[in-house]
Short mmCIF file of C-alpha atoms and ligand atoms in Angstrom, two decimals:
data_model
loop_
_atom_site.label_atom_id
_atom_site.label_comp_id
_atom_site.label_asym_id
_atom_site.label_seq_id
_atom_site.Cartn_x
_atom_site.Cartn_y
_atom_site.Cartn_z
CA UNK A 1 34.83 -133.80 -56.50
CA UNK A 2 31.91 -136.36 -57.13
CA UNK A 3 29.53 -136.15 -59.76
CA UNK A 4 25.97 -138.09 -60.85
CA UNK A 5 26.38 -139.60 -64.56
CA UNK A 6 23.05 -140.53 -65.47
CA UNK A 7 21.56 -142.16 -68.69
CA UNK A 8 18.44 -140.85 -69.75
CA UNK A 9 14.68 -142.06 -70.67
CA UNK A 10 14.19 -145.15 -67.70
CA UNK A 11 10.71 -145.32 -66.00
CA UNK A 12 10.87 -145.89 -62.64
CA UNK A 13 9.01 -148.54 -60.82
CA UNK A 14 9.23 -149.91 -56.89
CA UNK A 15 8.89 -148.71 -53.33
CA UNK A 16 11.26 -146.45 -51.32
CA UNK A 17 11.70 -145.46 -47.98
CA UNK A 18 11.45 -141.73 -47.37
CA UNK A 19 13.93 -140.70 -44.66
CA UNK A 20 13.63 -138.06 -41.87
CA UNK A 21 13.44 -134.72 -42.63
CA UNK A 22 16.30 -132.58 -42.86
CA UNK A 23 14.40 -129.01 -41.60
CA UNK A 24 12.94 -131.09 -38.83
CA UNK A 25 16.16 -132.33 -37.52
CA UNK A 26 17.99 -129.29 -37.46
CA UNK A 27 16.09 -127.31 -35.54
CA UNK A 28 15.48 -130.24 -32.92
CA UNK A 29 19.20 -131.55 -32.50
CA UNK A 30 20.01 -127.69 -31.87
CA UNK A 31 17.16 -128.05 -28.99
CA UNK A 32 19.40 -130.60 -27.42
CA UNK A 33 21.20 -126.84 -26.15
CA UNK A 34 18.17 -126.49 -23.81
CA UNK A 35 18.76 -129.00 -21.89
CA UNK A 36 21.65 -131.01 -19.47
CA UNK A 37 19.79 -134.20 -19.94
CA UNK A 38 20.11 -136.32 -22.98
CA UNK A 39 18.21 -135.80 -25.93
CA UNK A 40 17.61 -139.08 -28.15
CA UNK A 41 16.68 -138.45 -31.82
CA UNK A 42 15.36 -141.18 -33.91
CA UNK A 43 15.05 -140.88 -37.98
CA UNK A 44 17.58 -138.45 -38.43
CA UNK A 45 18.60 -138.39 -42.15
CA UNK A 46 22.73 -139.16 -43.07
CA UNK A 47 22.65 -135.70 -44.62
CA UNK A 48 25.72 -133.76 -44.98
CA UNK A 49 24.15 -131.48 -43.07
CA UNK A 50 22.92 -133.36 -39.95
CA UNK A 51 26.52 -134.27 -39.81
CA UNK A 52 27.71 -130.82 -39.88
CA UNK A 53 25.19 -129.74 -36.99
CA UNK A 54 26.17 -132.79 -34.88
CA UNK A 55 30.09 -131.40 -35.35
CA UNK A 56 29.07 -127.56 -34.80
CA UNK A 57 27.12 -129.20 -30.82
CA UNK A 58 30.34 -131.09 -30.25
CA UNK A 59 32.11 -127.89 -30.62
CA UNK A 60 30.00 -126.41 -28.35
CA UNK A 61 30.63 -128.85 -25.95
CA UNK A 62 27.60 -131.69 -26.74
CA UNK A 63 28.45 -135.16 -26.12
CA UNK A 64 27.25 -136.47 -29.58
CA UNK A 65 26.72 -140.02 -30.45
CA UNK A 66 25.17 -141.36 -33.72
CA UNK A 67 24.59 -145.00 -34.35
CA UNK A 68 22.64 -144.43 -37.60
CA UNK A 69 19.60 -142.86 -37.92
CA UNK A 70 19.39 -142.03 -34.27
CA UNK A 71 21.46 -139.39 -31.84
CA UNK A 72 22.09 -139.25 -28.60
CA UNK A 73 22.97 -135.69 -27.52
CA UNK A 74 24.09 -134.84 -24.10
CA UNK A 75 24.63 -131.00 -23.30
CA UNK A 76 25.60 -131.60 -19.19
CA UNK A 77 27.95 -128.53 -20.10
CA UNK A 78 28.71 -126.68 -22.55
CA UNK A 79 32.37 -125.48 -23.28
CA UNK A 80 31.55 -122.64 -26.10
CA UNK A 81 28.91 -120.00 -27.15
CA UNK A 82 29.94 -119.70 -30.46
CA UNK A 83 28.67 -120.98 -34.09
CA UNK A 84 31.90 -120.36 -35.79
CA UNK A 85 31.99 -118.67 -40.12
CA UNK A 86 33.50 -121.85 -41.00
CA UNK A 87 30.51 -123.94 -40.49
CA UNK A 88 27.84 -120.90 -40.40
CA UNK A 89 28.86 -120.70 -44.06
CA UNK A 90 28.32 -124.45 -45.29
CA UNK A 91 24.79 -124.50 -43.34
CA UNK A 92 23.07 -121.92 -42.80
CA UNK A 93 20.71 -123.65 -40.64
CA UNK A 94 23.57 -123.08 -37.88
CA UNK A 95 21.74 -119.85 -36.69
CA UNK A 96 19.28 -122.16 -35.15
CA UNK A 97 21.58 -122.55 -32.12
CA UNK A 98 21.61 -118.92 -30.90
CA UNK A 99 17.95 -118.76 -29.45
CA UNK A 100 18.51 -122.28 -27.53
CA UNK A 101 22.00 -120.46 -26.49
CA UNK A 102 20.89 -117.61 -25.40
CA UNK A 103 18.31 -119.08 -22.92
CA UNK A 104 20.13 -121.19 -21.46
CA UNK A 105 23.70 -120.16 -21.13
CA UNK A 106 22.88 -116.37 -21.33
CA UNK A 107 25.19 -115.90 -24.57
CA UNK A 108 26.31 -116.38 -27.56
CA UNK A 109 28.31 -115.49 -30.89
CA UNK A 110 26.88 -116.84 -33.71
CA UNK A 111 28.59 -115.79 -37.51
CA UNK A 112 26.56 -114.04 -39.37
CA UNK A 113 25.64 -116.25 -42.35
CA UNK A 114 26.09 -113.52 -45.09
CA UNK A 115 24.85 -114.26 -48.75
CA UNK A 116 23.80 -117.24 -50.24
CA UNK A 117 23.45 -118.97 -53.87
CA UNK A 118 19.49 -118.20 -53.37
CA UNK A 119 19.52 -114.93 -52.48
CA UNK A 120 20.34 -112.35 -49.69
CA UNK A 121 18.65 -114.12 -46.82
CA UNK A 122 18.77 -112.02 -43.93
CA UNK A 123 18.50 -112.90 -40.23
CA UNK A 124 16.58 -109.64 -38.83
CA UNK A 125 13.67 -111.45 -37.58
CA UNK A 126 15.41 -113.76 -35.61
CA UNK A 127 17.11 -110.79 -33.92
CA UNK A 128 14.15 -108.35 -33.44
CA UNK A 129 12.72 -111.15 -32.16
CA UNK A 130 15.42 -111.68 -29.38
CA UNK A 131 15.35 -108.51 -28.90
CA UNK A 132 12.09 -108.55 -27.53
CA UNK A 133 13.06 -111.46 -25.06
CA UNK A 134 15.07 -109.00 -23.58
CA UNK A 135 18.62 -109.66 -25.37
CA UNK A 136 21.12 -107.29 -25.76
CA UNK A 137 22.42 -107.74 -30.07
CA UNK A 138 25.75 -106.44 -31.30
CA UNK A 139 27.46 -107.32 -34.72
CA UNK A 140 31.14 -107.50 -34.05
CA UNK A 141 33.67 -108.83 -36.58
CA UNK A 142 31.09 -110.33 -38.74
CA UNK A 143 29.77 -111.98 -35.31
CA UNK A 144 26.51 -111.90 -34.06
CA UNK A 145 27.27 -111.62 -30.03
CA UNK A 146 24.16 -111.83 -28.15
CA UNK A 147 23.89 -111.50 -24.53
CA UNK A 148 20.89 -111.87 -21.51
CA UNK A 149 20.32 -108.08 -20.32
CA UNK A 150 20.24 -108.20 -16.32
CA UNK A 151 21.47 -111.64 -14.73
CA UNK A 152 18.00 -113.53 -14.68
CA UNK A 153 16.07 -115.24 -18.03
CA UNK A 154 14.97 -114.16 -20.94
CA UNK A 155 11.64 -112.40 -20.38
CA UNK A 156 8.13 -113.46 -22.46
CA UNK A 157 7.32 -110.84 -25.12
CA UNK A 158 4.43 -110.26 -27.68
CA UNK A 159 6.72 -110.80 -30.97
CA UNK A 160 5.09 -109.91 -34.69
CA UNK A 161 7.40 -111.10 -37.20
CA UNK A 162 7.40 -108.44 -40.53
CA UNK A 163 7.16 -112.02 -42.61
CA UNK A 164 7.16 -115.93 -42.00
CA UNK A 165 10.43 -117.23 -41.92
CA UNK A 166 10.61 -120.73 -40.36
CA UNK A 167 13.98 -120.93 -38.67
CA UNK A 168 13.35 -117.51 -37.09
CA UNK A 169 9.91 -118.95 -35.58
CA UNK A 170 11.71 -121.87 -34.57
CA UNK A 171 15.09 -119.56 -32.83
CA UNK A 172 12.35 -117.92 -30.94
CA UNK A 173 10.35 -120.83 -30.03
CA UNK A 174 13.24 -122.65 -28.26
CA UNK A 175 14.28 -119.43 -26.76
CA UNK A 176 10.85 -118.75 -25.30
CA UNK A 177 10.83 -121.98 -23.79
CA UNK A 178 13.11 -121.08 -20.97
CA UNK A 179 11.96 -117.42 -20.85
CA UNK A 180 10.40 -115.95 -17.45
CA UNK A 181 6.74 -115.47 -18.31
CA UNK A 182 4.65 -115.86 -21.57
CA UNK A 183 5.71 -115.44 -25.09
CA UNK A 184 3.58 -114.89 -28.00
CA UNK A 185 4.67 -115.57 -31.29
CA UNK A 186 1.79 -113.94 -33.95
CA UNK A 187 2.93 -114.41 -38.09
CA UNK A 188 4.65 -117.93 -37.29
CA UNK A 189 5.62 -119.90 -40.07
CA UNK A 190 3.20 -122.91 -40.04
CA UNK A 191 5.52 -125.19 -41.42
CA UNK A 192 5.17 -128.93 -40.13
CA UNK A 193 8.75 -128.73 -39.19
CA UNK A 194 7.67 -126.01 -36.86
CA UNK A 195 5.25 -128.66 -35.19
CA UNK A 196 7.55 -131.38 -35.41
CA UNK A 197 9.81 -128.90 -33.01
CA UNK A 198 6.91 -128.04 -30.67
CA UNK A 199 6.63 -131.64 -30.05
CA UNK A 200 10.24 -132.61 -28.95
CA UNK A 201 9.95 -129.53 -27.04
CA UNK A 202 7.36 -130.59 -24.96
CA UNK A 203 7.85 -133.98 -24.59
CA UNK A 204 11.55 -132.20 -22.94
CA UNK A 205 8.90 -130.39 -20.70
CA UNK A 206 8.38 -127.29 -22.64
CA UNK A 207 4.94 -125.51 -22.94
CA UNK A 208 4.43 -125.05 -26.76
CA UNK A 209 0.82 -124.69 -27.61
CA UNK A 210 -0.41 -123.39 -31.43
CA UNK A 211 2.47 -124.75 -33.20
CA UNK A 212 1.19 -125.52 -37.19
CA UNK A 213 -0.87 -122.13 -36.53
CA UNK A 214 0.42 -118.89 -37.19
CA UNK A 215 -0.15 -118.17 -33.69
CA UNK A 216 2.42 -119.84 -31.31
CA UNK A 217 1.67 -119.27 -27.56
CA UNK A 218 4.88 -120.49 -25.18
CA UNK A 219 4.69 -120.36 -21.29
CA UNK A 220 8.08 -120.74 -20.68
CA UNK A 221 9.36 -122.83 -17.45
CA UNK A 222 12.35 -123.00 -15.37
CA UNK A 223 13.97 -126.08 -16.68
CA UNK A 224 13.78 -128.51 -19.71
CA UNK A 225 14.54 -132.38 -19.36
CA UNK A 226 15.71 -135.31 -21.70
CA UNK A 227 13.26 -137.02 -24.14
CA UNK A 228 13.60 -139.48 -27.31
CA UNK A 229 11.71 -138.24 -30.34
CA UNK A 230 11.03 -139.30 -34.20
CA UNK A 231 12.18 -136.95 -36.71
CA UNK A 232 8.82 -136.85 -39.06
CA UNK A 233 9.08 -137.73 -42.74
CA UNK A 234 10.53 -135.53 -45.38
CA UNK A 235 8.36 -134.06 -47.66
CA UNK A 236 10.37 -132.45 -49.62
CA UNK A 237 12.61 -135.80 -49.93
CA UNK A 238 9.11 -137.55 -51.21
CA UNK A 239 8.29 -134.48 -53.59
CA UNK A 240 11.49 -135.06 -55.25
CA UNK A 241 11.13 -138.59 -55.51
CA UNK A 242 7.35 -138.22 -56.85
CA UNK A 243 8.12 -135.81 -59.44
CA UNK A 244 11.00 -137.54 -60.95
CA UNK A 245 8.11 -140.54 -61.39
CA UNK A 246 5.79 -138.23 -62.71
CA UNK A 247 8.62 -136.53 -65.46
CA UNK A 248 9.99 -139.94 -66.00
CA UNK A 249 7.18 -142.20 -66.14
CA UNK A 250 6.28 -145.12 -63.89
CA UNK A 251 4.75 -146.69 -60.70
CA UNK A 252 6.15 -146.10 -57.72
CA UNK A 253 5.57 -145.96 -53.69
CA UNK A 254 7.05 -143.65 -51.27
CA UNK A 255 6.54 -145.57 -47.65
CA UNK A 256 7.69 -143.99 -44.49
CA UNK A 257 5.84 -140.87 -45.58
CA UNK A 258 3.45 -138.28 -44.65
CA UNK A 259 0.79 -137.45 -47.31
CA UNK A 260 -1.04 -134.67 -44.87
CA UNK A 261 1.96 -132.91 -45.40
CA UNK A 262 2.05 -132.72 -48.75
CA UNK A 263 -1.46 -131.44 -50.14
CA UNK A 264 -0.34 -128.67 -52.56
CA UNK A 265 2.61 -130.93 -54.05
CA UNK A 266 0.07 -133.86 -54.74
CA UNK A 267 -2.80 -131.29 -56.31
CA UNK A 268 -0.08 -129.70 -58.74
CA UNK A 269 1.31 -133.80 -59.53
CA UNK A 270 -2.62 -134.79 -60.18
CA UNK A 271 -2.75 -131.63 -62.06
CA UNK A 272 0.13 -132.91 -64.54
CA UNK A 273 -2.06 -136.17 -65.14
CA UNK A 274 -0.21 -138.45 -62.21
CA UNK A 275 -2.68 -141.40 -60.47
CA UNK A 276 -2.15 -140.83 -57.18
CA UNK A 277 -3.13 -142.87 -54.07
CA UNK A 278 -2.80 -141.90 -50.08
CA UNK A 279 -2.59 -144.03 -46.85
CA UNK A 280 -1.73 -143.42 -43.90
CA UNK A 281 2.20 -143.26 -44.40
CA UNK A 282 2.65 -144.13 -48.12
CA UNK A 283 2.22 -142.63 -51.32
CA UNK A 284 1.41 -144.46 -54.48
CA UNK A 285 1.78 -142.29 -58.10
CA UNK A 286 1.44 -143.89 -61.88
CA UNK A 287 2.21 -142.18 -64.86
CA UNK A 288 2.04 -143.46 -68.39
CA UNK A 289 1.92 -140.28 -70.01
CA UNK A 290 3.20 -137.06 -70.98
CA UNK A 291 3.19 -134.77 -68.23
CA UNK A 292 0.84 -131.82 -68.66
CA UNK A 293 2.22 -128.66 -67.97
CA UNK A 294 1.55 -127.53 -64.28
CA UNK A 295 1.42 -123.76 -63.10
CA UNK A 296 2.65 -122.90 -59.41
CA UNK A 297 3.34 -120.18 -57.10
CA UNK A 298 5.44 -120.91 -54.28
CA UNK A 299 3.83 -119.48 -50.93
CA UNK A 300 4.81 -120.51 -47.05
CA UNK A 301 3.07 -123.23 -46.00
CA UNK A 302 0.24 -125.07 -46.58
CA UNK A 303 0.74 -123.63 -50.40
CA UNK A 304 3.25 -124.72 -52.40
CA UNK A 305 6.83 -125.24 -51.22
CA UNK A 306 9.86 -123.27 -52.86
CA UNK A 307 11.80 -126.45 -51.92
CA UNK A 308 10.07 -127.89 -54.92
CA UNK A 309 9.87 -125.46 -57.09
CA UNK A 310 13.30 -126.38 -58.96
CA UNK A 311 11.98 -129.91 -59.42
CA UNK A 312 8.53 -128.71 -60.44
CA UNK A 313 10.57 -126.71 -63.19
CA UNK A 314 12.36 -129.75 -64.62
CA UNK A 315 9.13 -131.68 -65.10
CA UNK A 316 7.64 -128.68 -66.80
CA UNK A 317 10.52 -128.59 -69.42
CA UNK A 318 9.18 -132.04 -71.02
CA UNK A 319 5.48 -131.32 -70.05
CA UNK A 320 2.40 -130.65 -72.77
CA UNK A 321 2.20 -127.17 -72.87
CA UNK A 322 3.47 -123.73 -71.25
CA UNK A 323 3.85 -123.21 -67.16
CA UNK A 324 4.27 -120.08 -65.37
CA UNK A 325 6.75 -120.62 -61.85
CA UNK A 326 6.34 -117.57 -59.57
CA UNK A 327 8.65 -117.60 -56.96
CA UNK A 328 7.29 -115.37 -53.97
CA UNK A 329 10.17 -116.91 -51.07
CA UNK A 330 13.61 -116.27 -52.65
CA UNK A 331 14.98 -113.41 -54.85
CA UNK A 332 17.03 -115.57 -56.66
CA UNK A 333 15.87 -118.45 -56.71
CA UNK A 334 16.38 -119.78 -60.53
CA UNK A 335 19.51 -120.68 -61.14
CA UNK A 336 18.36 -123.77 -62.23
CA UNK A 337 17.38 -122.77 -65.02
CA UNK A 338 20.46 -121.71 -66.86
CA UNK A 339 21.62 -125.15 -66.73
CA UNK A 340 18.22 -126.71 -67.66
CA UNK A 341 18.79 -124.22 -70.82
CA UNK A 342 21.98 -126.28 -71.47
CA UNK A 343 20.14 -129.70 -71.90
CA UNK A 344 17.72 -127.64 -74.53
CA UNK A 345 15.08 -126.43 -71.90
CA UNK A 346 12.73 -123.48 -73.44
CA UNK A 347 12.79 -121.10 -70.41
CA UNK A 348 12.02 -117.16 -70.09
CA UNK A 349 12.55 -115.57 -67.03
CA UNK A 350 10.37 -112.36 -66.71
CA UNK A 351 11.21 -111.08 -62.61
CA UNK A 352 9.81 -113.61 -60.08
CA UNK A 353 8.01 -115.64 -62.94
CA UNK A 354 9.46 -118.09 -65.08
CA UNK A 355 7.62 -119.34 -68.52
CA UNK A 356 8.54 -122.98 -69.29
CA UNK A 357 7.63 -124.39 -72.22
CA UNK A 358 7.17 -127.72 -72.60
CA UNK A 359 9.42 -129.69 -75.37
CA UNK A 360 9.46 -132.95 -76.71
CA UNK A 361 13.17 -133.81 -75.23
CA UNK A 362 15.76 -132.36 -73.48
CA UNK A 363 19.56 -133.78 -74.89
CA UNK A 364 21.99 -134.99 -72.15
CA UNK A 365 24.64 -132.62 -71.40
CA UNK A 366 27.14 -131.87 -67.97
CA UNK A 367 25.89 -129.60 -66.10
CA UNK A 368 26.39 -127.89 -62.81
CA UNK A 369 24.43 -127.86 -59.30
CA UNK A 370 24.29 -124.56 -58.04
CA UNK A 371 22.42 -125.47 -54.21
CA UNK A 372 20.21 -128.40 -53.11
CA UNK A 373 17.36 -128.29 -54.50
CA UNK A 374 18.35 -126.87 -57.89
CA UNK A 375 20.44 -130.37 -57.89
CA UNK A 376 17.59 -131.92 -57.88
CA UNK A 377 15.95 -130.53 -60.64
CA UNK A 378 19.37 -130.94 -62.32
CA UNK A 379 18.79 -134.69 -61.32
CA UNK A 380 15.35 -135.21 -62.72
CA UNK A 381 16.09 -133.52 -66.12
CA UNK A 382 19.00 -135.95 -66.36
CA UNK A 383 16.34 -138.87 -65.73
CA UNK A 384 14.18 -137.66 -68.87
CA UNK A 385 17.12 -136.54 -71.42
CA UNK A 386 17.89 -138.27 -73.96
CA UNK A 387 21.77 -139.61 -73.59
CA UNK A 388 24.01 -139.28 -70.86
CA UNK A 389 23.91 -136.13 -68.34
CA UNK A 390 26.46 -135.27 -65.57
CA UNK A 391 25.56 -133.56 -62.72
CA UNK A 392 29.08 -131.91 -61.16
CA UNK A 393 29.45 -130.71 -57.81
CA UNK A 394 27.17 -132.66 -55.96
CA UNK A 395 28.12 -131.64 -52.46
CA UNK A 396 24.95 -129.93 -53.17
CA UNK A 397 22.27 -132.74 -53.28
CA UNK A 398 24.69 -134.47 -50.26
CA UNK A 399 23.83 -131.80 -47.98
CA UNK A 400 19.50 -132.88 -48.01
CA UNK A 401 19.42 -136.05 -49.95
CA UNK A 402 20.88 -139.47 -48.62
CA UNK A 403 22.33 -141.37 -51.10
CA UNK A 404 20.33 -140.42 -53.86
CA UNK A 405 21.73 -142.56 -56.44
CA UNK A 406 21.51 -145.70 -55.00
CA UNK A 407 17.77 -144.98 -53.90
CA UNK A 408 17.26 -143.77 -57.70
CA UNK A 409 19.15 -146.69 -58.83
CA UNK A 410 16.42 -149.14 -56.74
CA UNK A 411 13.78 -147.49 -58.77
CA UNK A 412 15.18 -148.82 -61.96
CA UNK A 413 17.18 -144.90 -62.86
CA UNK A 414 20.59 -145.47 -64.86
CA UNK A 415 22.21 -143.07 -62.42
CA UNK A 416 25.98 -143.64 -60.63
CA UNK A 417 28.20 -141.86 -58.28
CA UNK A 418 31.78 -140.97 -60.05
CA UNK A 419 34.80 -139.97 -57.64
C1 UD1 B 1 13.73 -122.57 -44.22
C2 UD1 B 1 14.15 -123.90 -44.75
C3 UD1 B 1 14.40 -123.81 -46.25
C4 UD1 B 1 13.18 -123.25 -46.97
C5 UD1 B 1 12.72 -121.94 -46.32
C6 UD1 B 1 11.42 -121.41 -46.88
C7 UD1 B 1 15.28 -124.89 -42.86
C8 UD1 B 1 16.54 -125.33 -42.23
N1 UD1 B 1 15.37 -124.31 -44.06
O1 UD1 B 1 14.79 -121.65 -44.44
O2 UD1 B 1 14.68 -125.12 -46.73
O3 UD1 B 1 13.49 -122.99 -48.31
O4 UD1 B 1 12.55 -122.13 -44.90
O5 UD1 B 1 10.43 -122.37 -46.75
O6 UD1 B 1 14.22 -125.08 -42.31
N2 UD1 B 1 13.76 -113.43 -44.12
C9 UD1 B 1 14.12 -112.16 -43.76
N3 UD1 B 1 14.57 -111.93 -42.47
C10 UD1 B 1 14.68 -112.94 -41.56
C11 UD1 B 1 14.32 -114.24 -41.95
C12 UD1 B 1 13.86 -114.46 -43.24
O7 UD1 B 1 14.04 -111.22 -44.56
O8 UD1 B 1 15.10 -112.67 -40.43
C13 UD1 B 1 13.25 -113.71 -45.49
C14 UD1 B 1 14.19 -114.60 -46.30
O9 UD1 B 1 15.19 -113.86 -46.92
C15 UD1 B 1 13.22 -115.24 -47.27
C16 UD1 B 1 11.95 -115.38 -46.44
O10 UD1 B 1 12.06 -114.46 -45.39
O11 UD1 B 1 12.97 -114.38 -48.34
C17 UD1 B 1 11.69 -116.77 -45.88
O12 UD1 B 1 12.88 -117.25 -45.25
P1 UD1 B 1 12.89 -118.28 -44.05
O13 UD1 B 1 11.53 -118.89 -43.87
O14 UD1 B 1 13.50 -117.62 -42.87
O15 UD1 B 1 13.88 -119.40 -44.58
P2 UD1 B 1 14.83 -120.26 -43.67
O16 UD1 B 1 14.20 -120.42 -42.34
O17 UD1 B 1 16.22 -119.76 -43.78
#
């Protein structure tokens, strides 16, 4: 297994490309379901995870090509309904083909993705939401097996999620889009990825209207056709990158990116004493000091992501002063932290809340990724310890960063891949 040995206490200086981002292209290469046409994605990120949705469509009977950054996906027919436990379980993200299944071949059996290093994560809201479109849900041998009730489509409801989840609004966006009649989604998650969605979906024909709102109105229509579409920018990909500037010191600037994405993230890094400067699509941040200690609560969007949280947390272990971390998405959501303990980090965890305070240095040490972002945070303590750290199991960081070393490495980082 391949792990990140990184020497400590390098500023970083440079510019960087951001790449696509990862909870953008998942949803939209599973939209390539809704349609027999070809789909032609542009900006998708080598993740591990891209990958593994690319092989979970070719099971399902997708013609899949990749040259790159950009897909061509060609669902003429499909040979499968089902989303089988043995990728379910490396991605959950895999649930995001059973709306786009559902609508348009009438079924599907999609594994149930069970627990996960971040807590329990259940999947109620996507099916009391599917529900509503007039599907018919049973669990059978740890299989979700959905069918169409009646032999027409799926029929436009009035659906109130019980919270914002943003792969359930997406499931039930692509599955309205081929329903009989209207379909009003009220609680949506607001998430850009959510718009990013909307817009491949209608540039394939759909009628999205309100996505980015928490009020998503879809007249759904008898057929979808082929479009080509840009993945947006990742912002959590350019959060990571600008916090490990702003714990490590240095000038740097993120190009390729979105900034009007990314308004609580840049508050919270001006709030730790960062110089930061927008355009359109790049980010500039300089820091030649001590970070200040930064206080967050992570909220659905626009407030502050959870996928930075972890990273937030690292930078907040060598800060000025003490930080409180709520975390209001995830039950479980810190086990960063136990590691960051192991390279000296001062860290109390008191329920959702975690009180960092601020030290000097943290000391090198090997330590262990627990899930994707907490790899990151893993990462960026390494970047500020003093000596060497190793970061094991990085199948983690693979799965939502692409090549993360060698970008790091551009920067100026001491940081290298071991096999
Ligand atoms: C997505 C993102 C993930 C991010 C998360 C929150 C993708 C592929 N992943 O995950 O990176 O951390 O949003 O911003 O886009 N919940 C339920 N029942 C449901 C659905 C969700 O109880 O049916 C709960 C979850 O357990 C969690 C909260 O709602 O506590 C939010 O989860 P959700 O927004 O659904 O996260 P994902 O869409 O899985």
């Amino acid at each position: 297994m391949d792990k990140l040995r990184i020497e400590g206490g390098h500023r970083l200086s440079g510019n960087l490309r951001v790449a696509g981002a990862k909870n953008a292209a998942l949803p939209i290469m599973a939209a390539a379901l809704l349609t027999s046409e070809e789909l032609r994605l542009d900006n998708v990120a080598r993740l591990a995870d891209t990958a593994t949705m690319g092989r979970l469509l070719a099971g399902l009977g997708v013609a899949v090509e990749r040259d790159g950054q950009s897909y061509a996906l060609r669902a003429a027919r499909l040979g499968s309904v089902e989303a089988p436990y043995d990728l379910v379980k490396t991605m959950r993200a895999a649930i995001l083909v059973l709306g786009p299944l559902l609508a348009r071949e009438g079924s599907a059996r999609v594994s149930l993705p069970g627990g996960c290093a971040i807590g329990a994560r259940p999947v109620d809201q996507h099916l009391k939401g599917l529900q509503a479109l007039g599907a018919e849900l049973t669990i059978e041998q740890g299989y979700i097996v959905a069918r169409r009730s009646g032999a027409g489509r799926l029929r436009g409801a009035r659906i109130v999620t019980d919270m914002v989840t943003v792969t359930g609004t997406e499931n039930l966006m692509m599955a309205a889009t081929l329903a009989d009649g209207e379909t009003i989604i009220e609680n949506a998650a607001r998430e850009p990825e959510v718009a990013d969605l909307a817009a491949c979906l209608n540039a394939m024909g759909a009628r999205v209207r309100g996505a980015g709102t928490d009020r998503i109105v879809i007249e759904g229509v008898e057929r979808l056709h082929g479009a080509t579409h840009r993945i947006m920018p990742d912002r959590i990909e350019t959060a990571t990158f600008l916090v490990a500037a702003a714990a490590a010191g240095g000038d740097i600037t993120l190009e390729g990116t979105a900034p009007d994405t990314l308004d609580a993230v840049l508050d919270k890094l001006r709030e730790a004493g960062a110089r930061i400067e927008t355009a359109a699509d790049t980010i500039r941040l300089r820091m030649d000091q001590r970070p200040r200690a930064v206080s967050l609560r992570t909220e659905p969007y626009p407030a502050f992501p959870t996928d930075a949280q972890a990273q937030f947390l690292a930078l907040n272990c060598i800060a000025d002063g003490v930080a409180r971390i709520t975390e209001n998405i995830f039950e479980n959501r810190f086990m960063h932290v136990l590691e960051l303990q192991r390279l000296g980090a001062s860290i109390d965890i008191d329920g959702h809340t975690a009180i960092v305070r601020g030290i000097d240095h943290l000391s090198g040490a090997t330590v262990m990724a627990t899930d994707l972002r907490a790899s990151a945070s893993l990462v960026i303590a390494g970047l500020v310890a003093r000596g060497q750290t190793t970061v094991e199991r990085t199948y983690h960081l693979d799965r939502g960063y692409e090549e993360m070393e060698r970008r790091l490495a551009s920067l100026g980082a001491r940081i290298e891949r071991v096999r």
